[in-house]
PDB file of C-alpha atoms in Angstrom:
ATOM      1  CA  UNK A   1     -18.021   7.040  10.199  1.00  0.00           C
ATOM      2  CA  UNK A   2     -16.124   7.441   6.755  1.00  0.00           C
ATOM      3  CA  UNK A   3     -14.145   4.331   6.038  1.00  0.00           C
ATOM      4  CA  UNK A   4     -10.911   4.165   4.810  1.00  0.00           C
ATOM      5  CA  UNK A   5     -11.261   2.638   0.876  1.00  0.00           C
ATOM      6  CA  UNK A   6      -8.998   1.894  -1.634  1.00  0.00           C
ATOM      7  CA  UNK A   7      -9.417   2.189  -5.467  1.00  0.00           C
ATOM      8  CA  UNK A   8      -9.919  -1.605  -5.392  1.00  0.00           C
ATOM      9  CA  UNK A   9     -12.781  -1.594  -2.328  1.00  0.00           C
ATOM     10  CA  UNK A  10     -14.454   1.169  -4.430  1.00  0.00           C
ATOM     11  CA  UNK A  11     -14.800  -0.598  -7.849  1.00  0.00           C
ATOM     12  CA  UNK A  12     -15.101  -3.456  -6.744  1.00  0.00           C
ATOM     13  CA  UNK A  13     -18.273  -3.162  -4.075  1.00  0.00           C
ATOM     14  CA  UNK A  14     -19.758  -0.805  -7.378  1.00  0.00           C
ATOM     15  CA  UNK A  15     -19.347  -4.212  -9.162  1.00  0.00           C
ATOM     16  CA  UNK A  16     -20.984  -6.412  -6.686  1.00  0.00           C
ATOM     17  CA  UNK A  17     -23.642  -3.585  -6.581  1.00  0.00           C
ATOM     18  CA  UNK A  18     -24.348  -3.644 -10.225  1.00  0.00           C
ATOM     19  CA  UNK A  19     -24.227  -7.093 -10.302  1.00  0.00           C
ATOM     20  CA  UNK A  20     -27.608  -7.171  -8.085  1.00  0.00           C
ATOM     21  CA  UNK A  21     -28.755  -4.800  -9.939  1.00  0.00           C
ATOM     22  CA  UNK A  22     -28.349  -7.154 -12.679  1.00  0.00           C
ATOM     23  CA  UNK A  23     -29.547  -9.606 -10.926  1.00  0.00           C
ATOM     24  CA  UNK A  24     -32.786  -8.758 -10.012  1.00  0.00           C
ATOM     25  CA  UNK A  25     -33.274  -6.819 -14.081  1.00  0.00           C
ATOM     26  CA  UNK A  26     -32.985 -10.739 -14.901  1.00  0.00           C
ATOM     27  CA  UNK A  27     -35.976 -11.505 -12.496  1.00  0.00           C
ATOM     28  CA  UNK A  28     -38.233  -9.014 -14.080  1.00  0.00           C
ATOM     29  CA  UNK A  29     -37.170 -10.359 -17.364  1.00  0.00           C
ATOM     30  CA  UNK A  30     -37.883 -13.824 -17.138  1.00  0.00           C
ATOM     31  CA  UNK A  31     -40.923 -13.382 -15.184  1.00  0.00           C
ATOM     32  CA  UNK A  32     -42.345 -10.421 -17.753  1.00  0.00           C
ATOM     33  CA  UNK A  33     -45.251 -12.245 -19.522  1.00  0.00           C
ATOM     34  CA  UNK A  34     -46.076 -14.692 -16.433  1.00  0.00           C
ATOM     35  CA  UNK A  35     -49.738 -14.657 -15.586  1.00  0.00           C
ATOM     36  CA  UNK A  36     -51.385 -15.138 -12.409  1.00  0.00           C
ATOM     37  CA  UNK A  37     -55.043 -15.901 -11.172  1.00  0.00           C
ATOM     38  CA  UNK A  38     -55.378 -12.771  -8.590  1.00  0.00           C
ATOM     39  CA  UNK A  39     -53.885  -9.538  -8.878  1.00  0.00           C
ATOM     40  CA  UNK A  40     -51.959  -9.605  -5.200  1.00  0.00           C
ATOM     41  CA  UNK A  41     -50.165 -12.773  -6.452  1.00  0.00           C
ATOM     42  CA  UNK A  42     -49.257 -11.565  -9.900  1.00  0.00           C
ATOM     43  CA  UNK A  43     -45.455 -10.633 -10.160  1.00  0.00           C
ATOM     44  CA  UNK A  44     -44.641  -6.892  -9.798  1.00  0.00           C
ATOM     45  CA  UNK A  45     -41.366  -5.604 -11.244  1.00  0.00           C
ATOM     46  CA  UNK A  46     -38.057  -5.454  -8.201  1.00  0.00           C
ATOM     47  CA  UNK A  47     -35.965  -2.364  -8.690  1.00  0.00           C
ATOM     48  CA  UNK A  48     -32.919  -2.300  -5.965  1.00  0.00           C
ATOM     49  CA  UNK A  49     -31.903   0.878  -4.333  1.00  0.00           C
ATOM     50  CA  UNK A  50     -28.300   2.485  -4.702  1.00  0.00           C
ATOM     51  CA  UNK A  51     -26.860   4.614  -1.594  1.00  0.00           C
ATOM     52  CA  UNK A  52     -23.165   5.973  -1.136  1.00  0.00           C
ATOM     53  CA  UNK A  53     -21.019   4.680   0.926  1.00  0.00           C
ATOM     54  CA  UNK A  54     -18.741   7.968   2.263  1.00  0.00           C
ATOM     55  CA  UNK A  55     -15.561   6.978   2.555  1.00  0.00           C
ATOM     56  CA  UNK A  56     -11.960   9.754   3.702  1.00  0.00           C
ATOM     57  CA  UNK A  57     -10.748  11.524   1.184  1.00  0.00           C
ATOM     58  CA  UNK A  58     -13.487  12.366  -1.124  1.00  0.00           C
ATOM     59  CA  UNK A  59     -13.654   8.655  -1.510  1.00  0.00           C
ATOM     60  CA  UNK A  60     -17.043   6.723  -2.360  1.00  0.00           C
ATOM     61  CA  UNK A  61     -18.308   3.653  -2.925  1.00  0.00           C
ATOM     62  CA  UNK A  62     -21.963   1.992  -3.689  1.00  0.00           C
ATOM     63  CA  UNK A  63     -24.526  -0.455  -1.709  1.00  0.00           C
ATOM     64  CA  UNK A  64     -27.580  -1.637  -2.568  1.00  0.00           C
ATOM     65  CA  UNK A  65     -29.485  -0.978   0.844  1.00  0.00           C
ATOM     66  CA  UNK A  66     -32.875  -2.951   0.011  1.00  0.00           C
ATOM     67  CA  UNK A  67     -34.906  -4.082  -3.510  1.00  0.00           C
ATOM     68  CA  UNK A  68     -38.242  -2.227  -3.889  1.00  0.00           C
ATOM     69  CA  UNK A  69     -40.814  -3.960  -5.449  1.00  0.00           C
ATOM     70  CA  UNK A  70     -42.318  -1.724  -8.120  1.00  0.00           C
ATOM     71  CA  UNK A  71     -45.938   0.169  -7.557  1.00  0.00           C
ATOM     72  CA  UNK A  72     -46.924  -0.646 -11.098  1.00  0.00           C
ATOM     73  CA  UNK A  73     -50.364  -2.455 -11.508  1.00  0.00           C
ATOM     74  CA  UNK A  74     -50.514  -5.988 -12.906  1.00  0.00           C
ATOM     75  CA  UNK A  75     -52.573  -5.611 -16.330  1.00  0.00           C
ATOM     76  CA  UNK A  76     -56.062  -7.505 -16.427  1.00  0.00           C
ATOM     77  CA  UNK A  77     -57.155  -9.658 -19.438  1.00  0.00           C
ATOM     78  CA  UNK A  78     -60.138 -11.318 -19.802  1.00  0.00           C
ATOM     79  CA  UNK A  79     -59.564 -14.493 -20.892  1.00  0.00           C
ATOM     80  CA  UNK A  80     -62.180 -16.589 -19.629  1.00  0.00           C
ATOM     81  CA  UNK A  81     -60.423 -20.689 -21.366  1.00  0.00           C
ATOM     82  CA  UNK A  82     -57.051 -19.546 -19.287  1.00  0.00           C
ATOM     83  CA  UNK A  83     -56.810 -22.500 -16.206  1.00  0.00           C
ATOM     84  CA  UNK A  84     -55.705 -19.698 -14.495  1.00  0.00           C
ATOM     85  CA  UNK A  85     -58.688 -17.396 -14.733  1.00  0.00           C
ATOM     86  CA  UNK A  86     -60.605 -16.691 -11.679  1.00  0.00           C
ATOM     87  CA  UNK A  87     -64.809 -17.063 -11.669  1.00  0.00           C
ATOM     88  CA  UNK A  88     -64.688 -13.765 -13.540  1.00  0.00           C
ATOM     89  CA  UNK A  89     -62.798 -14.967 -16.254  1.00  0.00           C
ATOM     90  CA  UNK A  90     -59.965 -12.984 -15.310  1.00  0.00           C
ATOM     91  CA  UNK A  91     -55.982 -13.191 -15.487  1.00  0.00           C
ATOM     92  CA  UNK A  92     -53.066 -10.952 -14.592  1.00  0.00           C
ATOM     93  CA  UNK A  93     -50.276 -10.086 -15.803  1.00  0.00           C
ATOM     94  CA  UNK A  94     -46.807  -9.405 -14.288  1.00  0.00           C
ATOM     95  CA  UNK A  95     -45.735  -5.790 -13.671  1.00  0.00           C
ATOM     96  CA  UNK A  96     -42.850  -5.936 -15.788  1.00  0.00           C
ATOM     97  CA  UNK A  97     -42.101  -3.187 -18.926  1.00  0.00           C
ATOM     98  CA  UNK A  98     -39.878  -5.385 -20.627  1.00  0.00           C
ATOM     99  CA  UNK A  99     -38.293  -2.833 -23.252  1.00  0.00           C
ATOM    100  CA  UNK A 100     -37.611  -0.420 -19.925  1.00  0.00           C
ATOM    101  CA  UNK A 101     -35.650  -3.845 -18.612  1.00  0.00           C
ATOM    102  CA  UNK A 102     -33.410  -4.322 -21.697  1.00  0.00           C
ATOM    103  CA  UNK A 103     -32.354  -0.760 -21.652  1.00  0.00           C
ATOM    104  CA  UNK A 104     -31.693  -1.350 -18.064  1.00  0.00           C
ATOM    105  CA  UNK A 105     -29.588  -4.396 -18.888  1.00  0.00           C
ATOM    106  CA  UNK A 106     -27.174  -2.348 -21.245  1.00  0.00           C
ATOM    107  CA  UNK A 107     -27.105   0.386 -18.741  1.00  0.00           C
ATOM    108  CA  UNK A 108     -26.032  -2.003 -16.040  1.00  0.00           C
ATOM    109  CA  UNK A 109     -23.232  -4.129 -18.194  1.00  0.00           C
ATOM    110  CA  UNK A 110     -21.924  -0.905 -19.692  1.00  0.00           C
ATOM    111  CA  UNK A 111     -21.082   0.751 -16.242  1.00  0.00           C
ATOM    112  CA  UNK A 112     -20.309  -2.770 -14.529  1.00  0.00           C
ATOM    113  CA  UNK A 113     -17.395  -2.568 -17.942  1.00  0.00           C
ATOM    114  CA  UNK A 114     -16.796   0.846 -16.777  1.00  0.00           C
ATOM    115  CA  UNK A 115     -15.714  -0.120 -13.026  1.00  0.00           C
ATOM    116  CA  UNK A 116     -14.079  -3.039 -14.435  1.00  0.00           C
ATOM    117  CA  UNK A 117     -11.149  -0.803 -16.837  1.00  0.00           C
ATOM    118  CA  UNK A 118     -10.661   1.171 -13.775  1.00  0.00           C
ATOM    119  CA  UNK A 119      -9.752  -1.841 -11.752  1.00  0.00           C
ATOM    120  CA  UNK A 120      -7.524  -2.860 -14.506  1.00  0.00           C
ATOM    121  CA  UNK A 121      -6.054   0.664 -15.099  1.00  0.00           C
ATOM    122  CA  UNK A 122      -5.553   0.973 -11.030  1.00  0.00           C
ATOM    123  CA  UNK A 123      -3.708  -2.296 -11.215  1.00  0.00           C
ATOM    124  CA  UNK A 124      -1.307  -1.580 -14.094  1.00  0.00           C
ATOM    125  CA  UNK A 125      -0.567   1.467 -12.483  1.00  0.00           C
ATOM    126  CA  UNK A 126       0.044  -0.192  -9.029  1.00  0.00           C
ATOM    127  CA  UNK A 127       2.287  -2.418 -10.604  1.00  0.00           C
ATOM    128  CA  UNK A 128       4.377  -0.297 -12.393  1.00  0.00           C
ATOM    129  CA  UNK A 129       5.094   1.402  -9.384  1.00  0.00           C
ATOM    130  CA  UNK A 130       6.093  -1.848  -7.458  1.00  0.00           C
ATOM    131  CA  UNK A 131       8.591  -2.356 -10.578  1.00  0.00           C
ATOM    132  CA  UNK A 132      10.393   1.125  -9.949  1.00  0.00           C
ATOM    133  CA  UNK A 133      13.820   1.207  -9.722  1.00  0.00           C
ATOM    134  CA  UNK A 134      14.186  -2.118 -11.435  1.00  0.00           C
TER     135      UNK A 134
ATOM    136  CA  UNK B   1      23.438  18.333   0.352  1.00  0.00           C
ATOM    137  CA  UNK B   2      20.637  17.273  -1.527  1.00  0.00           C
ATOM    138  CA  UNK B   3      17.817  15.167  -0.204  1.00  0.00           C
ATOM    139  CA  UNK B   4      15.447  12.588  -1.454  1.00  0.00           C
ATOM    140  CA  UNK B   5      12.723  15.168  -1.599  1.00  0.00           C
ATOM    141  CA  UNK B   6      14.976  17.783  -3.631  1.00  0.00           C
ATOM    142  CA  UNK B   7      15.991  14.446  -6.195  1.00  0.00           C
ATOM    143  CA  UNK B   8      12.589  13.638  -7.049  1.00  0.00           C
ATOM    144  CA  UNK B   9      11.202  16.937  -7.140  1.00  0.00           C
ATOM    145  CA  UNK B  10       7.759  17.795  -7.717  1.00  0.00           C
ATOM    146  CA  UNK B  11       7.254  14.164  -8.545  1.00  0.00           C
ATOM    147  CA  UNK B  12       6.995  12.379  -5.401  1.00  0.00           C
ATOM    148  CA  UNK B  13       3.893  15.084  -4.317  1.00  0.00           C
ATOM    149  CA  UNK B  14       2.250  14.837  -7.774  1.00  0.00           C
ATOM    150  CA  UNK B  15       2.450  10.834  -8.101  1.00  0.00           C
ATOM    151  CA  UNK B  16       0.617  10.899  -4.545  1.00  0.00           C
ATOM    152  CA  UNK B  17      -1.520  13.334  -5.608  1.00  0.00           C
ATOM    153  CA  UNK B  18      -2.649  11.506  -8.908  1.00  0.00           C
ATOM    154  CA  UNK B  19      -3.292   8.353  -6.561  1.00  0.00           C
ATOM    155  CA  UNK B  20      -5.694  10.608  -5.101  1.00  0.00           C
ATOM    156  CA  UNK B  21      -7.318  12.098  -7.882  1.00  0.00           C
ATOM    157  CA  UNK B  22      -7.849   8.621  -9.521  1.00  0.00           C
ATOM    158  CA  UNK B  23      -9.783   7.303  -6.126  1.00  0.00           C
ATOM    159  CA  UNK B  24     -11.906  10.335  -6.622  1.00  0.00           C
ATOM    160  CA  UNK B  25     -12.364   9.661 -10.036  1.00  0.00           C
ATOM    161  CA  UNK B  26     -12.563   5.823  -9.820  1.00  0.00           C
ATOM    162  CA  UNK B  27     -15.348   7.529  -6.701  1.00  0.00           C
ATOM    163  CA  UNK B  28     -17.309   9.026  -9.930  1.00  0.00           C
ATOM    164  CA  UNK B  29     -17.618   6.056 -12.114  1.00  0.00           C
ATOM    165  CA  UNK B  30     -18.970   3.714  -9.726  1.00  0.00           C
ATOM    166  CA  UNK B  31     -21.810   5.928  -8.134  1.00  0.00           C
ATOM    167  CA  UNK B  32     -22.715   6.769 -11.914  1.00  0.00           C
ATOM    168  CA  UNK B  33     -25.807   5.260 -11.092  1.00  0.00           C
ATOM    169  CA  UNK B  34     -26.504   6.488  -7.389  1.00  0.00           C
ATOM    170  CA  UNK B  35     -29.123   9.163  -6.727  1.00  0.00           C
ATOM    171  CA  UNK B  36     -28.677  12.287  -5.584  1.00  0.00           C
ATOM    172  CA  UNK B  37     -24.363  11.666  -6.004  1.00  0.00           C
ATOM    173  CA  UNK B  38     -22.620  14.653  -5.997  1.00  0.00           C
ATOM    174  CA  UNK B  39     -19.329  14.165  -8.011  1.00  0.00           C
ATOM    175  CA  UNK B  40     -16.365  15.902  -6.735  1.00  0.00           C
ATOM    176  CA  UNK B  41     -12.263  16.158  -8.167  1.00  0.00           C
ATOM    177  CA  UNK B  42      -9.598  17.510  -7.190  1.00  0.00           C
ATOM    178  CA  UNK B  43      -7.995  20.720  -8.512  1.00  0.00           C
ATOM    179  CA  UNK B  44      -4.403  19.373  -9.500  1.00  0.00           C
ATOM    180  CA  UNK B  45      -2.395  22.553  -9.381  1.00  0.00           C
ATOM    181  CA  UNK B  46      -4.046  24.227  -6.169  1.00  0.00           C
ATOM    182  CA  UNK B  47      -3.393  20.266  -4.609  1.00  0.00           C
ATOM    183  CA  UNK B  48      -0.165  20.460  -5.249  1.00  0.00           C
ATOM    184  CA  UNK B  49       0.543  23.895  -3.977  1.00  0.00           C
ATOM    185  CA  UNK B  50      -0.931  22.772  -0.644  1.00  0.00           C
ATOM    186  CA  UNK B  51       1.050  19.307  -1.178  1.00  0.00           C
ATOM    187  CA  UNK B  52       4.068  21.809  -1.253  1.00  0.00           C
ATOM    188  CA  UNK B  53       3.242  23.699   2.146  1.00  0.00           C
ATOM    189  CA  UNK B  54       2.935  20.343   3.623  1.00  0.00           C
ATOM    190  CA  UNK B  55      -0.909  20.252   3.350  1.00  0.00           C
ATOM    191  CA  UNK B  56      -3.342  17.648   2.911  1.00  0.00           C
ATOM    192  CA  UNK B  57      -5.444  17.790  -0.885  1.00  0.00           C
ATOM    193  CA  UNK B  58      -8.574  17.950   0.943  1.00  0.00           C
ATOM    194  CA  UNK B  59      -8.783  21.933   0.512  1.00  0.00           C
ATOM    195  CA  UNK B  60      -8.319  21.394  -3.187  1.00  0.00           C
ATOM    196  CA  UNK B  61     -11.168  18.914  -3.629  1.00  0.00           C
ATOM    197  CA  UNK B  62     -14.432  21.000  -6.100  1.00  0.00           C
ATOM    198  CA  UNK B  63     -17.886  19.454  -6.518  1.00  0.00           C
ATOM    199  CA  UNK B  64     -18.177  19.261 -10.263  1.00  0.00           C
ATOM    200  CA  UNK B  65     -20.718  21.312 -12.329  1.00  0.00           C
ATOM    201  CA  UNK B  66     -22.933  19.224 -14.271  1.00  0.00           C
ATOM    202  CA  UNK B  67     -23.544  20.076 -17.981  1.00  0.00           C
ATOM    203  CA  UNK B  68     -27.093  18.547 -17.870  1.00  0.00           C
ATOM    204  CA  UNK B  69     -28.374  18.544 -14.131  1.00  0.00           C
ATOM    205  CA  UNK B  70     -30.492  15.454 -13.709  1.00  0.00           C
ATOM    206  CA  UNK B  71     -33.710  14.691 -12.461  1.00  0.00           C
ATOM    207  CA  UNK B  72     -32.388  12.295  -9.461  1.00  0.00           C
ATOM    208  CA  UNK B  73     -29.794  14.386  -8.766  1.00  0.00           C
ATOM    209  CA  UNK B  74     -26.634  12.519  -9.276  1.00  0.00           C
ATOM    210  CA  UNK B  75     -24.225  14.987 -11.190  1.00  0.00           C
ATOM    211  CA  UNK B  76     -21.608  12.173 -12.752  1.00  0.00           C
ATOM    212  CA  UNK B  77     -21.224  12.558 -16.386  1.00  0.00           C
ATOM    213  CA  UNK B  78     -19.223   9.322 -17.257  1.00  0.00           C
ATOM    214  CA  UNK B  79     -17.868  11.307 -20.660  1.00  0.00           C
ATOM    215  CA  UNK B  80     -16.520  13.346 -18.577  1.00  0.00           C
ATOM    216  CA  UNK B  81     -15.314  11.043 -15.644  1.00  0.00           C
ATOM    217  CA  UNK B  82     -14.028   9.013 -18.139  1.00  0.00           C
ATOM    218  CA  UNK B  83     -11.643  11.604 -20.213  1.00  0.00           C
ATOM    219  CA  UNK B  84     -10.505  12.540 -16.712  1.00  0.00           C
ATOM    220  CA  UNK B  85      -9.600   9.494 -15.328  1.00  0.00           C
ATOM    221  CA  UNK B  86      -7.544   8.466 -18.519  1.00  0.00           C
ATOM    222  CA  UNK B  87      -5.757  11.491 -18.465  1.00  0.00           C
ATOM    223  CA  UNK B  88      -4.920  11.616 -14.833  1.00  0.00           C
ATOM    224  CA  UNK B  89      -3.784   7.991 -15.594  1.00  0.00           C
ATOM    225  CA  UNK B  90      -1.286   9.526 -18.299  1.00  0.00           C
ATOM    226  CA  UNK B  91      -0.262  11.784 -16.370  1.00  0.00           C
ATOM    227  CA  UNK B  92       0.776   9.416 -13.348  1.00  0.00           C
ATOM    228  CA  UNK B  93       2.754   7.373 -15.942  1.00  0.00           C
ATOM    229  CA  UNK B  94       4.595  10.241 -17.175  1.00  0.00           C
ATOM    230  CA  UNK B  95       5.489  11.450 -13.178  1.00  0.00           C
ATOM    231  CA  UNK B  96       6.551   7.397 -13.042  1.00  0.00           C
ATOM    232  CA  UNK B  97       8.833   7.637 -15.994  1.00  0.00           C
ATOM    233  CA  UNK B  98      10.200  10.681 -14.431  1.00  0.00           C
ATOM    234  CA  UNK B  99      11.337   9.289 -11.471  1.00  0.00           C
ATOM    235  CA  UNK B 100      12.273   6.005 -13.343  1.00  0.00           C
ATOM    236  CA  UNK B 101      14.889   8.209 -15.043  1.00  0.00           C
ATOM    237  CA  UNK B 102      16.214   9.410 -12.386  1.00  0.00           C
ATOM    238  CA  UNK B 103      16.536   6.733 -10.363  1.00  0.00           C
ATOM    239  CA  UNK B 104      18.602   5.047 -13.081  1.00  0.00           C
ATOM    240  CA  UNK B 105      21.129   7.713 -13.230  1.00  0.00           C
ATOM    241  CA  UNK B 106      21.458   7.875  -9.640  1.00  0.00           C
ATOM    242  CA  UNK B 107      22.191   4.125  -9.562  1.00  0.00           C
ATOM    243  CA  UNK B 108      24.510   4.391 -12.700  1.00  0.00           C
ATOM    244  CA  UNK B 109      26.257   7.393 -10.765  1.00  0.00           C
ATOM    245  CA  UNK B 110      26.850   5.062  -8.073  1.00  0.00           C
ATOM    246  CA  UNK B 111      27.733   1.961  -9.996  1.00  0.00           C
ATOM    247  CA  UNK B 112      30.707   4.163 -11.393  1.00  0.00           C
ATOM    248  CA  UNK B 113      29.639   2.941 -14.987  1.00  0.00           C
TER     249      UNK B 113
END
């Protein structure tokens, strides 16, 4: 069922959408470099997943539907005088690619800027046409 | 006798039509980052033709032709989004300041100044 959405519904839920997406590019981040004694409990990367929302009009707007955890493998290291190492002498380390991350993070702020200077171009406009005939 | 439509001319069509166009556009810019997004406008002139016969602008809306199709799909090139969106926003300015004017020399005509 398309929804009826105005230029303020559709930049803003983009917003709140990029903002999870933010969000969870923060996660990675501060966990990248984390080690963990087994390889199920080390931390894998969380990517979230974007889907239209179809609205009348041509109109559309973005949700994040679910976060995926990532499929990449936590390293193994030998290092036998970590406290975390198992009886093999081995650790793991988070799933993260932290330079993939960062360019993630610029990605996300510059198109969360981008949604923002429509809002404010929408509302200028808005209001100049509430002022006409004044 | 000349109507409201007839005073404001082509501008009361276009300024609705340029809300339009920017919810499309604004449409663009936030599923830059969606997969598999088709971007879409709306053909101004061919819009306003149908505005005209009393039509809506949904026969004038055109998926957009990506420069550099991407792997995921999604064929929103914010250079381009962008450009368009600042001149549609121009443009629904100018239709403003159009009507602004003659507005005030309606009311001045009336005022008797």
């Amino acid at each position: 069922m398309a929804e009826k959405l105005s230029i303020f519904d559709i930049s803003g839920r983009a917003m709140a959408a990029q903002l999870v997406r933010m969000n969870t590019s923060a996660s990675n981040i501060a966990n990248a470099g984390t080690v963990s004694g087994s390889e199920s409990k080390a931390f894998r990367a969380m990517k979230p997943v974007f889907q239209t929302i179809v609205g009348e009009a041509g109109r559309a707007t973005v949700e994040v539907t679910r976060i995926d955890t990532s499929t990449a493998t936590p390293v193994k290291r030998n290092d036998p005088n970590h406290p975390l190492a198992d009886e093999d002498g081995n650790v793991w380390e988070a799933a993260v690619d932290s330079t993939a991350e960062m360019i993630e993070m610029l990605e996300i702020s510059r198109q969360y800027q981008n949604n923002v200077q429509v809002l404010a171009t929408a509302k200028g406009l808005i209001s100049e046409t509430l002022r006409l005939g004044q | 006798m000349p109507t409201l439509d007839t005073v404001f001319g082509v501008h009361a069509n276009a300024l609705k039509l340029r809300e339009q166009r920017m919810a499309v556009l604004a449409s663009n810019i936030a599923n830059a980052s969606t997969p598999g997004y088709k971007a879409r406008d709306i053909d101004f002139s061919s819009a306003l033709k149908l505005a005209e016969n009393g039509q809506s602008a949904d026969g004038a809306m055109r998926y957009r032709t990506p420069l550099q199709p991407t792997l995921d799909g999604n064929t929103v090139e914010l250079a381009i989004e962008q450009t368009a969106f600042a001149e549609n926003a121009l443009a629904y300015r100018s239709s403003l300041s159009f009507l602004q004017g003659r507005i005030s020399t309606l009311s001045r005509a009336l005022k008797g100044e």
